[in-house]
PDB file of C-alpha atoms in Angstrom:
ATOM      1  CA  UNK A   1     175.273 -83.998  81.001  1.00 49.00           C
ATOM      2  CA  UNK A   2     173.290 -86.443  78.613  1.00 49.00           C
ATOM      3  CA  UNK A   3     174.976 -86.540  75.016  1.00 49.00           C
ATOM      4  CA  UNK A   4     172.981 -85.645  72.047  1.00 50.00           C
ATOM      5  CA  UNK A   5     175.270 -86.775  69.236  1.00 52.00           C
ATOM      6  CA  UNK A   6     174.067 -89.089  67.510  1.00 50.00           C
ATOM      7  CA  UNK A   7     175.492 -93.093  67.676  1.00 51.00           C
ATOM      8  CA  UNK A   8     178.806 -93.722  66.009  1.00 54.00           C
ATOM      9  CA  UNK A   9     179.043 -96.973  63.742  1.00 50.00           C
ATOM     10  CA  UNK A  10     181.540 -99.367  64.877  1.00 50.00           C
ATOM     11  CA  UNK A  11     185.116 -99.425  63.419  1.00 51.00           C
ATOM     12  CA  UNK A  12     185.470-100.669  59.809  1.00 51.00           C
ATOM     13  CA  UNK A  13     180.997 -99.922  59.386  1.00 50.00           C
ATOM     14  CA  UNK A  14     179.043 -97.603  57.466  1.00 49.00           C
ATOM     15  CA  UNK A  15     177.423 -95.217  59.764  1.00 49.00           C
ATOM     16  CA  UNK A  16     173.705 -95.655  59.828  1.00 47.00           C
ATOM     17  CA  UNK A  17     171.357 -93.529  57.035  1.00 47.00           C
ATOM     18  CA  UNK A  18     168.194 -91.823  58.425  1.00 46.00           C
ATOM     19  CA  UNK A  19     164.873 -93.102  56.558  1.00 44.00           C
ATOM     20  CA  UNK A  20     163.452 -90.677  53.488  1.00 43.00           C
ATOM     21  CA  UNK A  21     160.057 -90.512  52.530  1.00 44.00           C
ATOM     22  CA  UNK A  22     160.034 -92.211  49.030  1.00 43.00           C
ATOM     23  CA  UNK A  23     160.178 -90.276  45.937  1.00 41.00           C
ATOM     24  CA  UNK A  24     157.072 -90.564  44.000  1.00 41.00           C
ATOM     25  CA  UNK A  25     157.317 -92.047  40.354  1.00 42.00           C
ATOM     26  CA  UNK A  26     157.739 -89.563  37.872  1.00 46.00           C
ATOM     27  CA  UNK A  27     154.985 -88.563  35.376  1.00 45.00           C
ATOM     28  CA  UNK A  28     151.016 -89.219  35.366  1.00 48.00           C
ATOM     29  CA  UNK A  29     149.339 -92.259  37.164  1.00 43.00           C
ATOM     30  CA  UNK A  30     147.699 -94.662  34.745  1.00 47.00           C
ATOM     31  CA  UNK A  31     144.633 -93.996  33.988  1.00 62.00           C
ATOM     32  CA  UNK A  32     141.309 -96.804  34.737  1.00 75.00           C
ATOM     33  CA  UNK A  33     141.075 -97.731  31.509  1.00 81.00           C
ATOM     34  CA  UNK A  34     137.434 -99.151  31.678  1.00 88.00           C
ATOM     35  CA  UNK A  35     136.333 -96.034  32.603  1.00 91.00           C
ATOM     36  CA  UNK A  36     138.135 -94.052  29.864  1.00 91.00           C
ATOM     37  CA  UNK A  37     136.094 -95.906  27.037  1.00 93.00           C
ATOM     38  CA  UNK A  38     132.700 -95.383  29.070  1.00 95.00           C
ATOM     39  CA  UNK A  39     133.650 -91.711  29.127  1.00 94.00           C
ATOM     40  CA  UNK A  40     134.288 -91.368  25.400  1.00 95.00           C
ATOM     41  CA  UNK A  41     131.098 -93.767  24.855  1.00 96.00           C
ATOM     42  CA  UNK A  42     129.121 -90.994  26.530  1.00 96.00           C
ATOM     43  CA  UNK A  43     130.443 -88.328  24.308  1.00 96.00           C
ATOM     44  CA  UNK A  44     129.605 -89.584  21.442  1.00 97.00           C
ATOM     45  CA  UNK A  45     127.010 -90.538  22.577  1.00 97.00           C
ATOM     46  CA  UNK A  46     125.836 -86.835  23.718  1.00 96.00           C
ATOM     47  CA  UNK A  47     127.139 -85.099  19.914  1.00 97.00           C
ATOM     48  CA  UNK A  48     125.090 -87.376  18.261  1.00 96.00           C
ATOM     49  CA  UNK A  49     122.073 -87.091  20.315  1.00 95.00           C
ATOM     50  CA  UNK A  50     122.835 -83.365  19.309  1.00 94.00           C
ATOM     51  CA  UNK A  51     122.868 -83.841  15.607  1.00 91.00           C
ATOM     52  CA  UNK A  52     120.257 -86.009  15.157  1.00 86.00           C
ATOM     53  CA  UNK A  53     120.533 -88.681  13.063  1.00 91.00           C
ATOM     54  CA  UNK A  54     119.734 -92.547  14.418  1.00 96.00           C
ATOM     55  CA  UNK A  55     122.566 -94.829  16.182  1.00 97.00           C
ATOM     56  CA  UNK A  56     122.901 -97.417  18.557  1.00 98.00           C
ATOM     57  CA  UNK A  57     125.642 -98.406  20.851  1.00 98.00           C
ATOM     58  CA  UNK A  58     127.159-102.244  20.077  1.00 96.00           C
ATOM     59  CA  UNK A  59     130.110-103.789  21.029  1.00 93.00           C
ATOM     60  CA  UNK A  60     131.348-105.080  24.076  1.00 91.00           C
ATOM     61  CA  UNK A  61     129.931-101.558  25.468  1.00 95.00           C
ATOM     62  CA  UNK A  62     126.576-102.686  24.830  1.00 96.00           C
ATOM     63  CA  UNK A  63     126.845-106.005  26.329  1.00 94.00           C
ATOM     64  CA  UNK A  64     127.888-104.085  28.873  1.00 95.00           C
ATOM     65  CA  UNK A  65     124.755-101.784  28.764  1.00 96.00           C
ATOM     66  CA  UNK A  66     122.744-104.739  29.049  1.00 96.00           C
ATOM     67  CA  UNK A  67     124.047-105.616  32.287  1.00 94.00           C
ATOM     68  CA  UNK A  68     127.542-108.277  31.592  1.00 93.00           C
ATOM     69  CA  UNK A  69     130.299-107.343  33.492  1.00 90.00           C
ATOM     70  CA  UNK A  70     132.445-104.089  31.750  1.00 87.00           C
ATOM     71  CA  UNK A  71     135.156-106.301  29.449  1.00 81.00           C
ATOM     72  CA  UNK A  72     136.057-103.809  27.042  1.00 80.00           C
ATOM     73  CA  UNK A  73     138.267-104.881  24.356  1.00 69.00           C
ATOM     74  CA  UNK A  74     140.201-101.372  22.694  1.00 77.00           C
ATOM     75  CA  UNK A  75     137.046 -99.386  21.495  1.00 89.00           C
ATOM     76  CA  UNK A  76     134.029 -98.436  21.406  1.00 95.00           C
ATOM     77  CA  UNK A  77     131.331 -99.210  18.489  1.00 96.00           C
ATOM     78  CA  UNK A  78     128.479 -96.818  17.574  1.00 98.00           C
ATOM     79  CA  UNK A  79     125.646 -98.275  14.129  1.00 97.00           C
ATOM     80  CA  UNK A  80     124.464 -95.449  12.242  1.00 97.00           C
ATOM     81  CA  UNK A  81     122.664 -96.024   8.643  1.00 97.00           C
ATOM     82  CA  UNK A  82     124.635 -95.241   5.698  1.00 95.00           C
ATOM     83  CA  UNK A  83     122.798 -92.361   4.791  1.00 95.00           C
ATOM     84  CA  UNK A  84     123.299 -90.748   7.645  1.00 96.00           C
ATOM     85  CA  UNK A  85     127.603 -91.379   7.854  1.00 93.00           C
ATOM     86  CA  UNK A  86     128.468 -87.724   6.698  1.00 93.00           C
ATOM     87  CA  UNK A  87     125.861 -86.587   9.510  1.00 95.00           C
ATOM     88  CA  UNK A  88     127.782 -88.501  12.416  1.00 95.00           C
ATOM     89  CA  UNK A  89     130.748 -88.108  11.273  1.00 95.00           C
ATOM     90  CA  UNK A  90     130.375 -83.894  10.873  1.00 95.00           C
ATOM     91  CA  UNK A  91     129.004 -84.088  14.224  1.00 95.00           C
ATOM     92  CA  UNK A  92     131.558 -86.207  15.615  1.00 96.00           C
ATOM     93  CA  UNK A  93     134.654 -83.797  13.880  1.00 95.00           C
ATOM     94  CA  UNK A  94     132.590 -80.962  15.166  1.00 95.00           C
ATOM     95  CA  UNK A  95     132.403 -81.871  18.987  1.00 94.00           C
ATOM     96  CA  UNK A  96     136.648 -83.013  18.704  1.00 94.00           C
ATOM     97  CA  UNK A  97     136.723 -85.985  17.654  1.00 95.00           C
ATOM     98  CA  UNK A  98     139.500 -87.080  15.055  1.00 93.00           C
ATOM     99  CA  UNK A  99     137.840 -88.986  12.469  1.00 94.00           C
ATOM    100  CA  UNK A 100     139.774 -91.003   9.925  1.00 91.00           C
ATOM    101  CA  UNK A 101     138.918 -93.428   7.018  1.00 86.00           C
ATOM    102  CA  UNK A 102     139.557 -96.774   7.371  1.00 83.00           C
ATOM    103  CA  UNK A 103     140.399 -99.589   5.027  1.00 80.00           C
ATOM    104  CA  UNK A 104     137.219-101.352   5.130  1.00 81.00           C
ATOM    105  CA  UNK A 105     134.441 -99.783   3.234  1.00 83.00           C
ATOM    106  CA  UNK A 106     131.458-100.854   6.522  1.00 87.00           C
ATOM    107  CA  UNK A 107     132.639 -98.158   8.777  1.00 91.00           C
ATOM    108  CA  UNK A 108     134.965 -95.323  10.092  1.00 95.00           C
ATOM    109  CA  UNK A 109     137.497 -94.649  12.709  1.00 95.00           C
ATOM    110  CA  UNK A 110     137.799 -92.154  15.508  1.00 95.00           C
ATOM    111  CA  UNK A 111     140.109 -91.376  17.878  1.00 94.00           C
ATOM    112  CA  UNK A 112     139.204 -89.455  21.323  1.00 92.00           C
ATOM    113  CA  UNK A 113     141.176 -89.239  25.176  1.00 85.00           C
ATOM    114  CA  UNK A 114     143.642 -91.910  23.407  1.00 88.00           C
ATOM    115  CA  UNK A 115     140.152 -94.110  23.141  1.00 92.00           C
ATOM    116  CA  UNK A 116     138.848 -95.576  20.056  1.00 94.00           C
ATOM    117  CA  UNK A 117     136.190 -95.096  18.200  1.00 96.00           C
ATOM    118  CA  UNK A 118     134.357 -97.688  15.271  1.00 95.00           C
ATOM    119  CA  UNK A 119     131.268 -96.040  13.870  1.00 96.00           C
ATOM    120  CA  UNK A 120     129.712 -99.120  11.979  1.00 95.00           C
ATOM    121  CA  UNK A 121     128.390 -98.981   8.797  1.00 94.00           C
ATOM    122  CA  UNK A 122     127.240-102.317   8.082  1.00 93.00           C
ATOM    123  CA  UNK A 123     126.193-105.522  11.124  1.00 90.00           C
ATOM    124  CA  UNK A 124     125.754-109.184  10.345  1.00 81.00           C
ATOM    125  CA  UNK A 125     126.717-108.367   6.901  1.00 83.00           C
ATOM    126  CA  UNK A 126     123.734-105.588   6.143  1.00 89.00           C
ATOM    127  CA  UNK A 127     123.617-102.163   5.775  1.00 94.00           C
ATOM    128  CA  UNK A 128     122.439-100.787   9.297  1.00 97.00           C
ATOM    129  CA  UNK A 129     118.858-100.175   8.686  1.00 96.00           C
ATOM    130  CA  UNK A 130     116.022 -98.283  10.476  1.00 97.00           C
ATOM    131  CA  UNK A 131     114.545-101.222  11.639  1.00 97.00           C
ATOM    132  CA  UNK A 132     117.801-102.355  13.473  1.00 97.00           C
ATOM    133  CA  UNK A 133     117.819 -98.639  14.886  1.00 97.00           C
ATOM    134  CA  UNK A 134     114.420 -98.945  15.560  1.00 97.00           C
ATOM    135  CA  UNK A 135     114.567-102.034  17.757  1.00 97.00           C
ATOM    136  CA  UNK A 136     117.544-100.611  20.354  1.00 98.00           C
ATOM    137  CA  UNK A 137     116.731-100.619  24.186  1.00 96.00           C
ATOM    138  CA  UNK A 138     117.416 -97.228  25.578  1.00 97.00           C
ATOM    139  CA  UNK A 139     119.824 -97.760  28.060  1.00 96.00           C
ATOM    140  CA  UNK A 140     121.418 -95.796  30.457  1.00 95.00           C
ATOM    141  CA  UNK A 141     125.597 -96.096  30.437  1.00 95.00           C
ATOM    142  CA  UNK A 142     127.077 -94.819  32.787  1.00 93.00           C
ATOM    143  CA  UNK A 143     124.148 -92.434  33.875  1.00 90.00           C
ATOM    144  CA  UNK A 144     123.595 -91.287  30.257  1.00 95.00           C
ATOM    145  CA  UNK A 145     120.417 -92.457  28.309  1.00 97.00           C
ATOM    146  CA  UNK A 146     121.193 -94.053  24.771  1.00 98.00           C
ATOM    147  CA  UNK A 147     119.504 -96.483  22.497  1.00 98.00           C
ATOM    148  CA  UNK A 148     121.746 -99.584  22.700  1.00 98.00           C
ATOM    149  CA  UNK A 149     121.368-102.804  19.978  1.00 98.00           C
ATOM    150  CA  UNK A 150     118.905-105.055  21.482  1.00 98.00           C
ATOM    151  CA  UNK A 151     119.844-108.992  22.843  1.00 97.00           C
ATOM    152  CA  UNK A 152     119.661-110.107  19.562  1.00 97.00           C
ATOM    153  CA  UNK A 153     120.704-108.439  16.936  1.00 97.00           C
ATOM    154  CA  UNK A 154     124.046-107.865  19.859  1.00 96.00           C
ATOM    155  CA  UNK A 155     123.702-111.832  19.892  1.00 96.00           C
ATOM    156  CA  UNK A 156     123.882-111.482  15.940  1.00 96.00           C
ATOM    157  CA  UNK A 157     126.699-109.633  14.952  1.00 93.00           C
ATOM    158  CA  UNK A 158     129.139-111.291  16.832  1.00 93.00           C
ATOM    159  CA  UNK A 159     128.029-114.379  15.549  1.00 94.00           C
ATOM    160  CA  UNK A 160     128.669-112.753  12.484  1.00 92.00           C
ATOM    161  CA  UNK A 161     131.648-111.831  13.377  1.00 89.00           C
ATOM    162  CA  UNK A 162     133.080-115.354  14.403  1.00 91.00           C
ATOM    163  CA  UNK A 163     136.331-116.879  11.440  1.00 87.00           C
ATOM    164  CA  UNK A 164     138.768-119.136  11.089  1.00 84.00           C
ATOM    165  CA  UNK A 165     141.041-116.265  12.007  1.00 81.00           C
ATOM    166  CA  UNK A 166     138.863-115.268  15.320  1.00 79.00           C
ATOM    167  CA  UNK A 167     136.457-118.062  16.776  1.00 83.00           C
ATOM    168  CA  UNK A 168     136.822-117.300  20.034  1.00 84.00           C
ATOM    169  CA  UNK A 169     133.425-118.323  22.205  1.00 91.00           C
ATOM    170  CA  UNK A 170     134.546-116.842  25.314  1.00 88.00           C
ATOM    171  CA  UNK A 171     133.113-113.791  26.110  1.00 85.00           C
ATOM    172  CA  UNK A 172     129.940-114.871  23.880  1.00 92.00           C
ATOM    173  CA  UNK A 173     128.994-117.390  26.562  1.00 94.00           C
ATOM    174  CA  UNK A 174     128.686-115.481  29.919  1.00 93.00           C
ATOM    175  CA  UNK A 175     126.467-112.845  27.343  1.00 95.00           C
ATOM    176  CA  UNK A 176     124.153-116.149  25.863  1.00 96.00           C
ATOM    177  CA  UNK A 177     123.875-117.194  29.836  1.00 95.00           C
ATOM    178  CA  UNK A 178     122.714-113.892  30.752  1.00 95.00           C
ATOM    179  CA  UNK A 179     121.120-113.001  28.412  1.00 96.00           C
ATOM    180  CA  UNK A 180     119.000-116.450  26.714  1.00 94.00           C
ATOM    181  CA  UNK A 181     115.688-115.041  27.974  1.00 95.00           C
ATOM    182  CA  UNK A 182     115.737-111.502  25.938  1.00 96.00           C
ATOM    183  CA  UNK A 183     117.620-112.919  22.759  1.00 97.00           C
ATOM    184  CA  UNK A 184     115.134-114.541  19.998  1.00 96.00           C
ATOM    185  CA  UNK A 185     117.592-118.003  18.675  1.00 96.00           C
ATOM    186  CA  UNK A 186     115.263-118.957  16.343  1.00 95.00           C
ATOM    187  CA  UNK A 187     115.957-115.908  14.351  1.00 95.00           C
ATOM    188  CA  UNK A 188     119.556-116.348  14.936  1.00 95.00           C
ATOM    189  CA  UNK A 189     119.235-119.816  13.844  1.00 95.00           C
ATOM    190  CA  UNK A 190     117.484-118.674  10.329  1.00 94.00           C
ATOM    191  CA  UNK A 191     120.338-115.707   9.921  1.00 93.00           C
ATOM    192  CA  UNK A 192     123.562-117.899  11.115  1.00 93.00           C
ATOM    193  CA  UNK A 193     122.760-121.249  11.095  1.00 92.00           C
ATOM    194  CA  UNK A 194     123.885-122.377   7.729  1.00 93.00           C
ATOM    195  CA  UNK A 195     127.469-120.683   9.261  1.00 94.00           C
ATOM    196  CA  UNK A 196     129.738-123.068   9.902  1.00 94.00           C
ATOM    197  CA  UNK A 197     131.168-121.360  13.202  1.00 94.00           C
ATOM    198  CA  UNK A 198     127.607-119.524  14.174  1.00 94.00           C
ATOM    199  CA  UNK A 199     125.995-123.173  13.834  1.00 95.00           C
ATOM    200  CA  UNK A 200     128.899-124.571  16.087  1.00 95.00           C
ATOM    201  CA  UNK A 201     128.597-122.427  18.960  1.00 95.00           C
ATOM    202  CA  UNK A 202     124.797-122.452  18.610  1.00 96.00           C
ATOM    203  CA  UNK A 203     125.088-126.093  18.843  1.00 95.00           C
ATOM    204  CA  UNK A 204     127.170-125.706  21.707  1.00 94.00           C
ATOM    205  CA  UNK A 205     124.274-123.876  24.053  1.00 96.00           C
ATOM    206  CA  UNK A 206     121.867-127.049  23.484  1.00 95.00           C
ATOM    207  CA  UNK A 207     124.337-129.442  24.635  1.00 95.00           C
ATOM    208  CA  UNK A 208     125.539-126.836  27.848  1.00 94.00           C
ATOM    209  CA  UNK A 209     121.665-126.910  27.845  1.00 94.00           C
ATOM    210  CA  UNK A 210     121.539-122.774  27.645  1.00 94.00           C
ATOM    211  CA  UNK A 211     119.171-122.932  24.894  1.00 93.00           C
ATOM    212  CA  UNK A 212     116.483-125.478  23.773  1.00 88.00           C
ATOM    213  CA  UNK A 213     117.359-127.816  21.366  1.00 79.00           C
ATOM    214  CA  UNK A 214     116.342-127.178  17.147  1.00 66.00           C
ATOM    215  CA  UNK A 215     114.485-130.011  17.052  1.00 54.00           C
ATOM    216  CA  UNK A 216     112.967-128.528  14.048  1.00 47.00           C
ATOM    217  CA  UNK A 217     116.519-128.297  12.067  1.00 47.00           C
ATOM    218  CA  UNK A 218     116.892-131.868  11.597  1.00 39.00           C
ATOM    219  CA  UNK A 219     119.643-131.638  13.893  1.00 46.00           C
ATOM    220  CA  UNK A 220     119.828-135.272  17.031  1.00 37.00           C
ATOM    221  CA  UNK A 221     120.014-133.379  19.892  1.00 44.00           C
ATOM    222  CA  UNK A 222     121.670-135.488  22.559  1.00 42.00           C
ATOM    223  CA  UNK A 223     119.501-136.643  25.073  1.00 42.00           C
ATOM    224  CA  UNK A 224     120.286-135.893  28.867  1.00 45.00           C
ATOM    225  CA  UNK A 225     122.556-138.692  30.278  1.00 44.00           C
ATOM    226  CA  UNK A 226     120.780-140.265  33.800  1.00 47.00           C
ATOM    227  CA  UNK A 227     122.844-140.922  36.490  1.00 50.00           C
ATOM    228  CA  UNK A 228     123.750-144.817  36.910  1.00 49.00           C
ATOM    229  CA  UNK A 229     122.128-146.016  40.564  1.00 48.00           C
TER     230      UNK A 229
END
């Protein structure tokens, strides 16, 4: 008769233990941060479209809307005119978004679903204007259509943000390469060429042959080196 007893461990050794399925870790699975920011962006846009004040998407999500890879930072940014600030804040609060005043006087902050929202009233050191918002392109952001800052205004806002405490060209270079034909570089030169850090970035683009040299600006543009025979 065949024995059905489990095999016995040799003397001095522990009996083998049956394998059990792994126990899942407690707590919720980590969410996709990129998708979370997109969902927050769509919610804010829907509330602002419903309430009526003109607006435009800005920041890294706007760059994504223009075709750049999703390299979101820590929030989603929207521009509204200063005179529409109270109406925009009310619309977001009525939509369940918690809004709070920021130390800076040119924006207010919000929070929804764990993601931060910046409602901006000043861009490139100037109040958000009707003309700025009218230049916005209507783009689909994860299937929701909304006005998005035009490429020139988007790049200008990034150049204006450069300072001694934040001088990272790493995320500006891909934007310049991808959107270079859609950007009015002469306008950016007029608006930002006198500032050292934006001027340095524009000069870098020239030397990399991403944009044409500014021959009329009084700057010597280095010639292309020819290979020795």
